[in-house]
Amino acid sequence: MQQRSKFIQRTSALALAAVLALGMGVQAAGPGASTVDDRREDLTMFYETLKDSHPDLFANTPEETFLARKAELTEHLDTASDVEFLFGLQSLAALVGDSHTSVQVADSVVDQLNAYPMVLSWRDGHWYLTTVPAEEQDLLGAEVTAIGGRSMAEVVETFGRVLSADNPVKLRRQYRQVCNVADYYAYLGLAKAGEPLALTLADGKTVSIAPMPYLSLGEAEIVQLGAEVPQPATARQKCNYCALPLSGQVYYIQYNVCQEDPALPMEDFAAQVQADLEAGGYSRVLVDLRNNGGGSDGVIWPLLSVLRQEMDDGTEVVGLIGEATFSSAIINAVELQEMGIPLVGEPASGSVDHFGSVSGFSLPNSGIQIGVSSKYIDLGTLLDADAGRGVESLEPDIAVPQTMADTLAGRDTAVEWLLAHPETLEQREYPDAPLTRGRFVGLLYAAAGSPAAAAEAGFQDLLGIEWFLPAVNWAAETGVTGGTAEGAFAAARHLTWQEAAVFLVRTAEALGLEPEAVRTAPLPDALAEGAWDQTALELAWEWGLLPEDAGSAAEIARVQGGAMADAFAALL
């Protein structure tokens, strides 16, 4: 494959060795697990500490499977190399199905590793060779469809036996970070130790790349695809957070780390953003989380408050997510959705709900470092935007993947798309997701014409940024809701049919409506059973505001909430 020279850079493979091969992290060496007793002690401590520390170790894999794998590792403690012992521990951690619980690569095994001088990169559904040995320059940019006769999908799935991930995007990202470590391929039976790796290209040709000692990578000459291509203005900056105008109408914020910048506290940055927006007359703000791997999710709050105010004044805000969006950045992205902000880009490696809040420990003999989750983060208990999604990759509302062509041309695919599409964007609907109290009150409020409220409701469990906040304030002011018995509103709690009826009837009363009965059939027994406000149920039923099949399912879906709001709007 011929490439224009500006797309190619010859360089030492030292950077490749430092950044890619041990992308899972390298920890300082311990004394080394040199005896069977040492390894047995490390293995026992590893497993028992996971059981004691993880909030639900067997959520995805039964304990019997863990014990069987542990027994297999125990049988080979006397014959396994240090690398194989490390990979064995990783295979146990992978059974957890938790992206945050993982085994780090230790310095004590680095000098035993072998690597292929190559990089595979994922772009828009395909794998490409983006770094190769200098003598294989013609392979740059070639699409790889299989390795060792196995499809790339099968290869990545096989790596899932040793890589910690709770969704396919995270697994793919983990594979990309270690895709040149030859020892993994040998351990997993994807290649023979010491032999070249056979890559099948999209044109049907098969090429081979020979392994070399990891510590010798720095002496190799490699070529990289696109190394000298100009970067777009939105390329990752060396900042925790920063901003710039992209046009007279679009203001761009890059949020790369969920961590305060000592030189620019978030409060000051948010004030700077607010001043820029007030002075500039921008119609759209982009908040880019595509390079954010996490930290502390609360850092962003001053900025969210500013964005909420700007949205209330008519400015559109759009979020950007990508494969690198992870951990606390996922929480922030879902909070953007809670504000009514659509997300554009690619699926994230972080899951919506997930195990997290990592603590660490080291094994006494090998010195291998372990990270283990200490709690389960269920955003569905806090945010309507999470409803019905669970442990799965956070998907954008509008998919705009970065293409290889745009990468080589120095273009940001998603941002270019946004600049070319100034129309107001909508969030994905998720019609089958459970309907929450907050969303239903928001739907009724819109159906009622979005009347103004004089004051905030003061419910302590509201974040103050929700898209349905004006609805809740109005509902509290007019007596449509008094909140829960605890003095909160419980916006993310799934709505019951009883609550739906009460909200419908009270909203009608607040607007002074006197609907006529359109049903003569009695209230279904499924609705009447256990009713604490029989009158509201009967009225909502008689007025035709509850669907015919109300009560047939315990959980109300969003699509049913929309139908009830539409029926209410028809009364006006």
Coordinates of C-alpha atoms in Angstrom, one line a residue:
M1 CA 0.0 0.0 0.0
Q2 CA 1.5 3.3 -1.1
Q3 CA 1.2 6.2 1.4
R4 CA 2.0 9.9 0.9
S5 CA 5.2 10.8 2.8
K6 CA 3.5 13.3 5.1
F7 CA 1.5 10.4 6.6
I8 CA 4.6 8.5 7.7
Q9 CA 7.2 9.2 10.3
R10 CA 10.3 7.1 11.0
T11 CA 11.2 6.8 14.6
S12 CA 12.7 4.7 17.3
A13 CA 10.2 2.2 18.9
L14 CA 11.0 3.5 22.3
A15 CA 7.7 5.4 22.6
L16 CA 5.9 2.4 21.5
A17 CA 7.5 0.3 24.2
A18 CA 6.8 2.9 26.9
V19 CA 3.2 3.7 26.0
L20 CA 1.5 0.8 24.2
A21 CA 2.9 -2.5 25.3
L22 CA 2.1 -2.1 28.9
G23 CA -0.9 0.1 28.5
M24 CA -2.6 -1.6 31.5
G25 CA 0.0 0.1 33.8
V26 CA 3.3 -0.9 35.2
Q27 CA 4.0 -1.1 38.9
A28 CA 7.3 -1.2 40.8
A29 CA 8.8 -4.6 41.2
G30 CA 8.6 -6.6 44.5
P31 CA 11.0 -9.3 45.5
G32 CA 9.6 -11.6 42.8
A33 CA 7.5 -14.8 43.4
S34 CA 10.4 -17.2 43.0
T35 CA 9.1 -20.3 44.9
V36 CA 5.9 -22.3 44.8
D37 CA 5.1 -21.3 48.4
D38 CA 5.6 -17.7 47.5
R39 CA 3.2 -18.0 44.6
R40 CA 0.7 -20.0 46.6
E41 CA 0.7 -17.3 49.3
D42 CA 0.2 -14.6 46.7
L43 CA -2.6 -16.4 44.9
T44 CA -4.4 -17.1 48.2
M45 CA -4.1 -13.5 49.3
F46 CA -5.2 -12.3 45.9
Y47 CA -8.4 -14.3 45.9
E48 CA -9.3 -13.9 49.5
T49 CA -8.7 -10.1 49.4
L50 CA -11.0 -9.9 46.3
K51 CA -13.7 -11.8 48.2
D52 CA -13.4 -9.5 51.2
S53 CA -13.1 -6.2 49.4
H54 CA -15.3 -6.4 46.3
P55 CA -18.9 -5.5 46.9
D56 CA -20.2 -8.4 44.7
L57 CA -17.4 -10.5 43.4
F58 CA -19.7 -13.2 41.9
A59 CA -22.2 -10.9 40.2
N60 CA -21.2 -12.0 36.8
T61 CA -19.4 -15.3 37.3
P62 CA -20.3 -18.0 39.9
E63 CA -17.9 -18.8 42.7
E64 CA -17.5 -22.4 41.3
T65 CA -15.9 -21.0 38.2
F66 CA -13.4 -18.9 40.2
L67 CA -12.5 -21.8 42.3
A68 CA -12.0 -24.0 39.3
R69 CA -9.7 -21.5 37.7
K70 CA -7.8 -21.0 40.9
A71 CA -7.3 -24.7 41.2
E72 CA -5.9 -24.8 37.6
L73 CA -3.4 -22.0 38.5
T74 CA -2.4 -23.9 41.7
E75 CA -1.6 -27.0 39.7
H76 CA 1.0 -25.1 37.6
L77 CA 2.6 -22.9 40.2
D78 CA 5.9 -24.9 40.0
T79 CA 6.1 -24.7 36.2
A80 CA 4.6 -21.4 35.2
S81 CA 7.0 -18.5 34.3
D82 CA 6.6 -15.2 36.1
V83 CA 4.7 -13.9 33.0
E84 CA 2.4 -16.9 33.1
F85 CA 1.8 -16.4 36.8
L86 CA 0.9 -12.8 36.2
F87 CA -1.5 -13.7 33.3
G88 CA -3.1 -16.3 35.5
L89 CA -3.9 -13.7 38.1
Q90 CA -5.3 -11.5 35.4
S91 CA -7.5 -14.3 34.2
L92 CA -9.0 -14.6 37.7
A93 CA -9.6 -10.8 37.8
A94 CA -11.2 -11.0 34.3
L95 CA -13.9 -13.3 35.7
V96 CA -15.1 -10.5 37.8
G97 CA -16.4 -8.7 34.8
D98 CA -15.5 -5.3 36.3
S99 CA -13.4 -2.8 34.4
H100 CA -12.0 -1.3 37.6
T101 CA -10.8 -4.5 39.2
S102 CA -7.6 -5.5 37.5
V103 CA -4.0 -6.8 37.9
Q104 CA -1.2 -4.4 36.9
V105 CA 1.9 -5.5 35.0
A106 CA 4.9 -5.5 37.4
D107 CA 8.5 -4.4 36.5
S108 CA 9.6 -7.8 37.7
V109 CA 8.3 -9.3 34.4
V110 CA 9.0 -6.6 31.9
D111 CA 12.4 -8.0 31.0
Q112 CA 10.8 -11.3 30.3
L113 CA 8.2 -10.0 27.8
N114 CA 8.3 -10.1 24.0
A115 CA 6.5 -7.7 21.7
Y116 CA 5.7 -7.1 18.1
P117 CA 6.8 -3.7 16.8
M118 CA 3.3 -2.7 15.6
V119 CA 0.2 -0.9 16.7
L120 CA -3.4 -1.8 15.7
S121 CA -5.9 1.1 15.9
W122 CA -9.7 1.0 15.8
R123 CA -11.5 3.5 13.6
D124 CA -15.2 3.4 12.6
G125 CA -15.6 -0.4 13.0
H126 CA -12.3 -1.6 11.6
W127 CA -8.8 -2.4 12.8
Y128 CA -5.8 -0.7 11.0
L129 CA -2.0 -1.1 11.2
T130 CA -0.9 2.3 12.3
T131 CA 2.7 1.4 13.4
V132 CA 4.9 -1.2 11.7
P133 CA 8.6 -2.0 11.4
A134 CA 10.3 0.4 8.9
E135 CA 11.0 -2.4 6.4
E136 CA 7.2 -3.1 6.3
Q137 CA 6.3 0.5 5.5
D138 CA 3.9 -0.5 2.8
L139 CA 1.6 -2.1 5.4
L140 CA 0.8 1.2 7.0
G141 CA -2.9 1.9 6.9
A142 CA -3.8 -1.6 5.9
E143 CA -7.0 -3.0 7.4
V144 CA -6.4 -6.2 9.5
T145 CA -9.4 -8.6 9.5
A146 CA -7.9 -11.6 11.2
I147 CA -4.9 -12.8 13.3
G148 CA -3.7 -16.3 13.2
G149 CA -6.7 -17.3 11.1
R150 CA -9.2 -16.0 13.7
S151 CA -11.4 -12.9 13.0
M152 CA -10.5 -9.8 14.9
A153 CA -13.8 -10.1 16.8
E154 CA -12.7 -13.6 17.9
V155 CA -9.2 -12.4 18.8
V156 CA -10.6 -9.5 21.0
E157 CA -13.1 -11.9 22.6
T158 CA -10.3 -14.3 23.4
F159 CA -8.3 -11.5 25.1
G160 CA -11.3 -11.1 27.3
R161 CA -10.0 -14.2 29.2
V162 CA -7.2 -12.0 30.7
L163 CA -8.4 -8.4 30.3
S164 CA -10.8 -6.8 32.8
A165 CA -13.8 -5.3 31.2
D166 CA -17.5 -4.9 31.8
N167 CA -18.6 -4.1 28.3
P168 CA -17.3 -4.8 24.7
V169 CA -16.0 -1.3 24.1
K170 CA -13.8 -1.4 27.2
L171 CA -12.5 -4.9 26.2
R172 CA -11.7 -3.5 22.7
R173 CA -9.8 -0.6 24.2
Q174 CA -7.9 -2.9 26.6
Y175 CA -6.9 -5.1 23.7
R176 CA -5.7 -2.1 21.7
Q177 CA -3.4 -1.2 24.6
V178 CA -1.7 -4.6 24.7
C179 CA -2.2 -5.7 21.1
N180 CA 1.6 -5.9 20.5
V181 CA 2.5 -8.0 23.6
A182 CA 3.5 -11.3 22.0
D183 CA 3.3 -13.3 25.3
Y184 CA -0.5 -12.7 25.5
Y185 CA -1.0 -14.3 22.1
A186 CA 1.1 -17.3 23.1
Y187 CA -0.7 -17.7 26.5
L188 CA -4.1 -17.5 24.8
G189 CA -3.2 -20.0 22.1
L190 CA -3.5 -17.4 19.3
A191 CA 0.1 -17.7 18.2
K192 CA 3.2 -19.9 19.0
A193 CA 5.8 -18.4 21.3
G194 CA 8.8 -16.9 19.4
E195 CA 7.1 -17.2 16.0
P196 CA 5.9 -14.3 13.8
L197 CA 2.3 -13.1 14.1
A198 CA 0.2 -13.8 11.0
L199 CA -2.1 -10.9 10.0
T200 CA -4.8 -11.3 7.4
L201 CA -5.5 -8.0 5.5
A202 CA -8.7 -6.9 4.0
D203 CA -7.4 -7.7 0.5
G204 CA -6.9 -11.3 1.5
K205 CA -3.1 -11.2 1.8
T206 CA -1.4 -12.6 4.9
V207 CA 1.7 -10.8 6.3
S208 CA 3.9 -11.7 9.3
I209 CA 5.5 -9.5 12.0
A210 CA 8.2 -11.1 14.0
P211 CA 8.5 -10.6 17.8
M212 CA 11.4 -9.2 19.7
P213 CA 12.4 -8.7 23.3
Y214 CA 10.3 -6.0 24.9
L215 CA 13.4 -4.2 26.2
S216 CA 14.8 -4.1 22.6
L217 CA 11.9 -2.2 21.2
G218 CA 13.8 1.0 21.7
E219 CA 16.4 -0.1 19.3
A220 CA 14.0 -0.9 16.5
E221 CA 13.1 1.5 13.7
I222 CA 9.4 1.9 13.1
V223 CA 7.1 4.0 11.0
Q224 CA 3.9 5.5 12.1
L225 CA 0.8 6.5 10.1
G226 CA -0.3 10.1 10.4
A227 CA 2.4 11.1 12.8
E228 CA 3.1 14.4 11.0
V229 CA -0.5 15.2 10.1
P230 CA -1.6 18.6 11.6
Q231 CA -3.9 18.2 14.6
P232 CA -7.4 19.8 14.7
A233 CA -8.0 22.6 17.1
T234 CA -10.0 20.2 19.2
A235 CA -7.1 17.7 19.6
R236 CA -6.5 16.8 23.2
Q237 CA -4.8 19.7 25.0
K238 CA -2.5 19.5 28.0
C239 CA -5.1 20.8 30.4
N240 CA -7.5 19.4 32.9
Y241 CA -10.1 21.7 31.3
C242 CA -9.9 24.6 28.8
A243 CA -12.0 26.4 26.3
L244 CA -11.9 28.2 23.0
P245 CA -14.3 29.6 20.4
L246 CA -14.7 27.4 17.3
S247 CA -16.7 29.9 15.4
G248 CA -18.8 33.0 16.0
Q249 CA -21.6 30.7 17.1
V250 CA -19.9 27.7 18.7
Y251 CA -18.0 27.7 22.0
Y252 CA -15.9 24.6 22.8
I253 CA -15.0 23.2 26.2
Q254 CA -12.5 20.4 26.7
Y255 CA -12.8 18.5 29.9
N256 CA -10.0 15.9 30.1
V257 CA -9.5 15.0 33.7
C258 CA -12.1 15.0 36.6
Q259 CA -9.6 16.8 38.8
E260 CA -9.1 20.4 39.9
D261 CA -6.3 22.4 38.3
P262 CA -4.5 24.1 41.2
A263 CA -3.6 27.0 38.8
L264 CA -7.2 27.4 37.7
P265 CA -9.8 26.1 40.1
M266 CA -13.1 24.9 38.5
E267 CA -15.0 27.8 40.1
D268 CA -12.7 30.3 38.3
F269 CA -12.9 28.4 35.1
A270 CA -16.7 28.2 35.2
A271 CA -16.8 32.0 35.8
Q272 CA -14.5 32.5 32.8
V273 CA -16.8 30.4 30.7
Q274 CA -19.8 32.3 31.8
A275 CA -18.1 35.6 31.0
D276 CA -17.1 34.4 27.6
L277 CA -20.6 33.2 26.8
E278 CA -22.3 36.4 28.0
A279 CA -19.9 38.5 25.9
G280 CA -19.8 36.3 22.8
G281 CA -23.4 35.7 21.9
Y282 CA -22.8 32.0 21.2
S283 CA -25.8 29.8 20.2
R284 CA -24.1 26.4 20.9
V285 CA -21.7 25.1 23.5
L286 CA -19.8 21.8 23.1
V287 CA -18.5 20.0 26.2
D288 CA -15.9 17.4 25.1
L289 CA -15.5 14.4 27.4
R290 CA -13.9 12.1 24.8
N291 CA -10.4 12.1 26.4
N292 CA -11.6 12.0 30.0
G293 CA -10.7 8.8 31.9
G294 CA -12.2 9.8 35.2
G295 CA -11.2 11.1 38.6
S296 CA -13.7 12.9 40.9
D297 CA -17.1 13.3 39.4
G298 CA -18.0 16.3 41.6
V299 CA -15.3 18.6 40.2
I300 CA -17.5 19.6 37.2
W301 CA -20.4 21.0 39.2
P302 CA -19.6 24.7 39.0
L303 CA -19.5 24.4 35.2
L304 CA -22.7 22.4 35.1
S305 CA -24.4 25.2 37.0
V306 CA -23.2 27.8 34.5
L307 CA -24.4 25.6 31.6
R308 CA -27.8 25.1 33.2
Q309 CA -28.2 28.9 33.4
E310 CA -27.1 29.3 29.8
M311 CA -29.5 26.6 28.6
D312 CA -32.3 28.4 30.5
D313 CA -31.4 31.5 28.5
G314 CA -31.7 29.7 25.2
T315 CA -28.2 28.4 24.5
E316 CA -27.9 24.8 23.2
V317 CA -25.4 22.6 24.8
V318 CA -24.0 19.4 23.2
G319 CA -21.8 16.8 24.9
L320 CA -19.1 14.7 23.2
I321 CA -18.1 11.2 24.3
G322 CA -15.8 8.6 22.9
E323 CA -14.0 5.3 23.6
A324 CA -11.7 6.9 26.2
T325 CA -14.6 8.3 28.3
F326 CA -14.6 6.3 31.5
S327 CA -15.3 6.1 35.2
S328 CA -16.3 9.4 36.7
A329 CA -16.5 11.0 33.3
I330 CA -19.3 8.6 32.6
I331 CA -21.2 10.0 35.6
N332 CA -20.6 13.5 34.3
A333 CA -21.8 12.5 30.8
V334 CA -25.0 11.0 32.2
E335 CA -25.5 14.2 34.2
L336 CA -25.3 16.1 31.0
Q337 CA -28.1 13.9 29.7
E338 CA -30.1 14.6 32.9
M339 CA -29.9 18.3 31.9
G340 CA -31.5 17.5 28.6
I341 CA -28.1 17.7 26.7
P342 CA -27.7 15.2 23.8
L343 CA -24.4 13.3 23.5
V344 CA -22.6 13.0 20.2
G345 CA -19.7 10.8 19.2
E346 CA -18.9 7.1 19.8
P347 CA -19.7 4.5 22.5
A348 CA -17.7 4.9 25.7
S349 CA -15.5 2.3 27.4
G350 CA -17.2 3.2 30.6
S351 CA -20.5 1.6 31.6
V352 CA -23.5 3.6 32.7
D353 CA -23.8 1.7 36.0
H354 CA -20.6 0.1 37.2
F355 CA -18.4 -1.1 40.0
G356 CA -15.8 1.6 40.9
S357 CA -14.2 3.7 43.6
V358 CA -11.0 1.7 43.4
S359 CA -8.7 0.8 46.3
G360 CA -5.4 -1.1 45.9
F361 CA -3.2 -3.7 47.5
S362 CA 0.0 -5.5 46.6
L363 CA 0.9 -9.1 46.8
P364 CA 3.6 -9.8 49.5
N365 CA 6.1 -11.8 47.4
S366 CA 5.7 -10.8 43.7
G367 CA 4.9 -7.1 44.5
I368 CA 2.2 -7.2 41.9
Q369 CA -0.3 -4.4 42.4
I370 CA -4.1 -5.0 42.3
G371 CA -6.9 -2.5 41.9
V372 CA -10.3 -3.6 43.3
S373 CA -13.7 -1.8 43.2
S374 CA -15.1 -1.0 46.6
K375 CA -18.7 -0.1 45.6
Y376 CA -21.4 -0.4 43.0
I377 CA -22.4 2.9 41.4
D378 CA -26.1 2.6 40.3
L379 CA -26.9 5.9 38.6
G380 CA -30.4 4.7 38.1
T381 CA -31.1 5.4 41.7
L382 CA -30.1 9.0 41.2
L383 CA -30.7 10.1 37.6
D384 CA -33.7 9.7 35.3
A385 CA -31.3 9.7 32.3
D386 CA -29.9 6.3 33.5
A387 CA -33.3 4.6 33.6
G388 CA -33.2 1.1 32.1
R389 CA -29.6 1.0 30.9
G390 CA -27.5 -0.6 33.7
V391 CA -24.1 -2.1 33.2
E392 CA -23.5 -1.3 29.5
S393 CA -21.5 1.0 27.5
L394 CA -22.7 4.6 27.5
E395 CA -24.0 5.2 24.0
P396 CA -24.2 8.6 22.3
D397 CA -27.6 9.9 21.4
I398 CA -26.2 10.6 17.9
A399 CA -23.4 8.3 16.6
V400 CA -20.6 10.2 14.7
P401 CA -17.5 7.9 14.8
Q402 CA -14.1 9.2 14.0
T403 CA -13.0 7.9 10.6
M404 CA -9.5 7.0 9.4
A405 CA -9.8 9.4 6.5
D406 CA -10.5 12.3 8.8
T407 CA -7.8 11.2 11.1
L408 CA -5.2 11.4 8.3
A409 CA -6.6 14.7 7.1
G410 CA -6.3 16.2 10.6
R411 CA -10.1 16.6 11.0
D412 CA -12.3 15.9 14.0
T413 CA -15.2 14.0 12.5
A414 CA -17.7 14.7 15.3
V415 CA -16.9 18.4 15.6
E416 CA -16.9 18.9 11.9
W417 CA -20.3 17.2 11.8
L418 CA -21.7 19.5 14.5
L419 CA -20.4 22.6 12.7
A420 CA -22.2 21.4 9.6
H421 CA -25.4 20.7 11.5
P422 CA -26.5 23.8 13.4
E423 CA -30.1 22.5 13.9
T424 CA -31.2 21.7 17.4
L425 CA -30.4 18.1 18.3
E426 CA -32.5 15.7 20.3
Q427 CA -31.7 12.9 22.7
R428 CA -32.4 9.3 22.0
E429 CA -35.9 8.4 23.3
Y430 CA -35.4 4.9 24.9
P431 CA -39.2 4.3 24.8
D432 CA -39.1 1.0 26.7
A433 CA -37.1 2.4 29.6
P434 CA -38.9 2.6 32.9
L435 CA -40.8 5.9 33.5
T436 CA -39.6 7.9 36.4
R437 CA -41.5 10.4 38.6
G438 CA -39.3 13.3 37.4
R439 CA -39.8 12.5 33.7
F440 CA -43.6 12.1 34.0
V441 CA -44.0 15.4 35.9
G442 CA -41.8 17.0 33.1
L443 CA -44.1 15.5 30.4
L444 CA -47.3 16.7 32.2
Y445 CA -45.8 20.2 32.6
A446 CA -45.0 20.4 28.9
A447 CA -48.5 19.2 28.1
A448 CA -49.9 21.9 30.4
G449 CA -48.0 24.6 28.4
S450 CA -45.0 25.0 30.7
P451 CA -46.5 27.6 33.1
A452 CA -44.1 29.7 35.1
A453 CA -43.4 28.9 38.7
A454 CA -42.7 31.6 41.3
A455 CA -40.2 29.7 43.5
E456 CA -38.0 26.6 43.7
A457 CA -39.6 23.6 45.4
G458 CA -36.6 23.1 47.8
F459 CA -36.5 19.3 47.5
Q460 CA -33.1 18.4 48.9
D461 CA -32.6 15.4 46.6
L462 CA -32.8 17.4 43.4
L463 CA -29.5 18.3 41.8
G464 CA -30.7 21.7 40.5
I465 CA -29.7 21.0 36.9
E466 CA -32.4 18.6 35.7
W467 CA -34.3 19.3 32.5
F468 CA -37.5 18.7 34.4
L469 CA -36.6 21.0 37.4
P470 CA -39.1 23.8 36.3
A471 CA -41.8 21.2 36.1
V472 CA -41.1 20.0 39.6
N473 CA -41.0 23.5 40.9
W474 CA -44.4 24.3 39.3
A475 CA -45.9 21.0 40.5
A476 CA -44.8 21.7 44.1
E477 CA -46.1 25.3 44.0
T478 CA -49.5 24.2 42.7
G479 CA -50.0 21.2 44.9
V480 CA -49.5 18.6 42.2
T481 CA -46.8 17.1 44.3
G482 CA -45.8 17.4 47.9
G483 CA -42.8 15.1 47.4
T484 CA -42.3 11.8 49.4
A485 CA -42.8 11.2 53.0
E486 CA -39.1 11.9 53.6
G487 CA -39.5 15.5 52.3
A488 CA -37.7 14.6 49.0
F489 CA -39.0 14.3 45.5
A490 CA -37.4 11.0 44.4
A491 CA -37.2 12.0 40.8
A492 CA -35.4 8.8 39.6
R493 CA -37.8 6.5 41.3
H494 CA -39.9 4.5 38.9
L495 CA -43.5 5.8 38.6
T496 CA -46.4 3.7 39.8
W497 CA -49.9 3.7 38.3
Q498 CA -51.2 5.2 41.5
E499 CA -48.8 8.0 41.3
A500 CA -49.5 8.6 37.6
A501 CA -53.2 8.9 38.4
V502 CA -52.6 11.4 41.2
F503 CA -50.3 13.5 39.1
L504 CA -52.8 13.6 36.3
V505 CA -55.8 14.5 38.4
R506 CA -54.0 17.1 40.5
T507 CA -52.6 18.7 37.3
A508 CA -56.1 18.9 35.9
E509 CA -57.3 20.5 39.2
A510 CA -54.3 23.0 39.2
L511 CA -55.4 24.1 35.7
G512 CA -59.0 24.4 36.6
L513 CA -60.1 21.7 34.2
E514 CA -63.3 19.7 34.6
P515 CA -62.9 16.7 32.2
E516 CA -65.9 14.7 31.2
A517 CA -66.0 10.9 31.7
V518 CA -65.3 9.0 28.6
R519 CA -65.3 5.5 30.1
T520 CA -68.1 3.7 31.8
A521 CA -66.2 0.4 32.5
P522 CA -65.2 0.0 36.1
L523 CA -61.6 0.5 37.3
P524 CA -59.6 -2.6 36.6
D525 CA -58.9 -4.7 39.7
A526 CA -55.2 -4.6 39.0
L527 CA -55.3 -0.8 39.5
A528 CA -57.7 -0.8 42.5
E529 CA -55.7 -3.4 44.5
G530 CA -53.8 -1.7 47.2
A531 CA -54.9 1.8 46.2
W532 CA -54.1 4.7 48.6
D533 CA -56.1 7.2 46.5
Q534 CA -59.0 5.3 44.9
T535 CA -60.7 8.6 43.8
A536 CA -57.7 9.7 41.8
L537 CA -57.5 6.3 40.1
E538 CA -61.2 6.3 39.2
L539 CA -61.1 9.8 37.8
A540 CA -58.0 9.3 35.7
W541 CA -59.6 6.1 34.4
E542 CA -63.0 7.7 33.7
W543 CA -61.3 10.6 31.9
G544 CA -59.4 8.3 29.6
L545 CA -56.0 9.4 30.8
L546 CA -54.9 6.0 31.9
P547 CA -54.3 3.5 29.0
E548 CA -56.6 0.5 28.6
D549 CA -53.9 -1.9 29.6
A550 CA -52.9 0.1 32.7
G551 CA -52.0 -2.3 35.5
S552 CA -51.2 -5.2 33.2
A553 CA -47.5 -4.5 33.8
A554 CA -46.0 -3.5 37.1
E555 CA -43.6 -1.1 35.5
I556 CA -44.6 1.8 33.3
A557 CA -42.5 2.5 30.2
R558 CA -41.6 5.9 28.9
V559 CA -43.7 5.4 25.8
Q560 CA -46.8 4.9 28.0
G561 CA -45.9 8.1 29.9
G562 CA -45.8 10.0 26.6
A563 CA -49.2 8.6 25.7
M564 CA -50.7 9.7 29.0
A565 CA -49.3 13.2 28.6
D566 CA -50.7 13.4 25.1
A567 CA -54.1 12.3 26.4
F568 CA -53.9 15.0 29.0
A569 CA -52.9 17.7 26.4
A570 CA -56.1 16.7 24.5
L571 CA -58.1 18.0 27.4
L572 CA -56.9 21.5 27.0

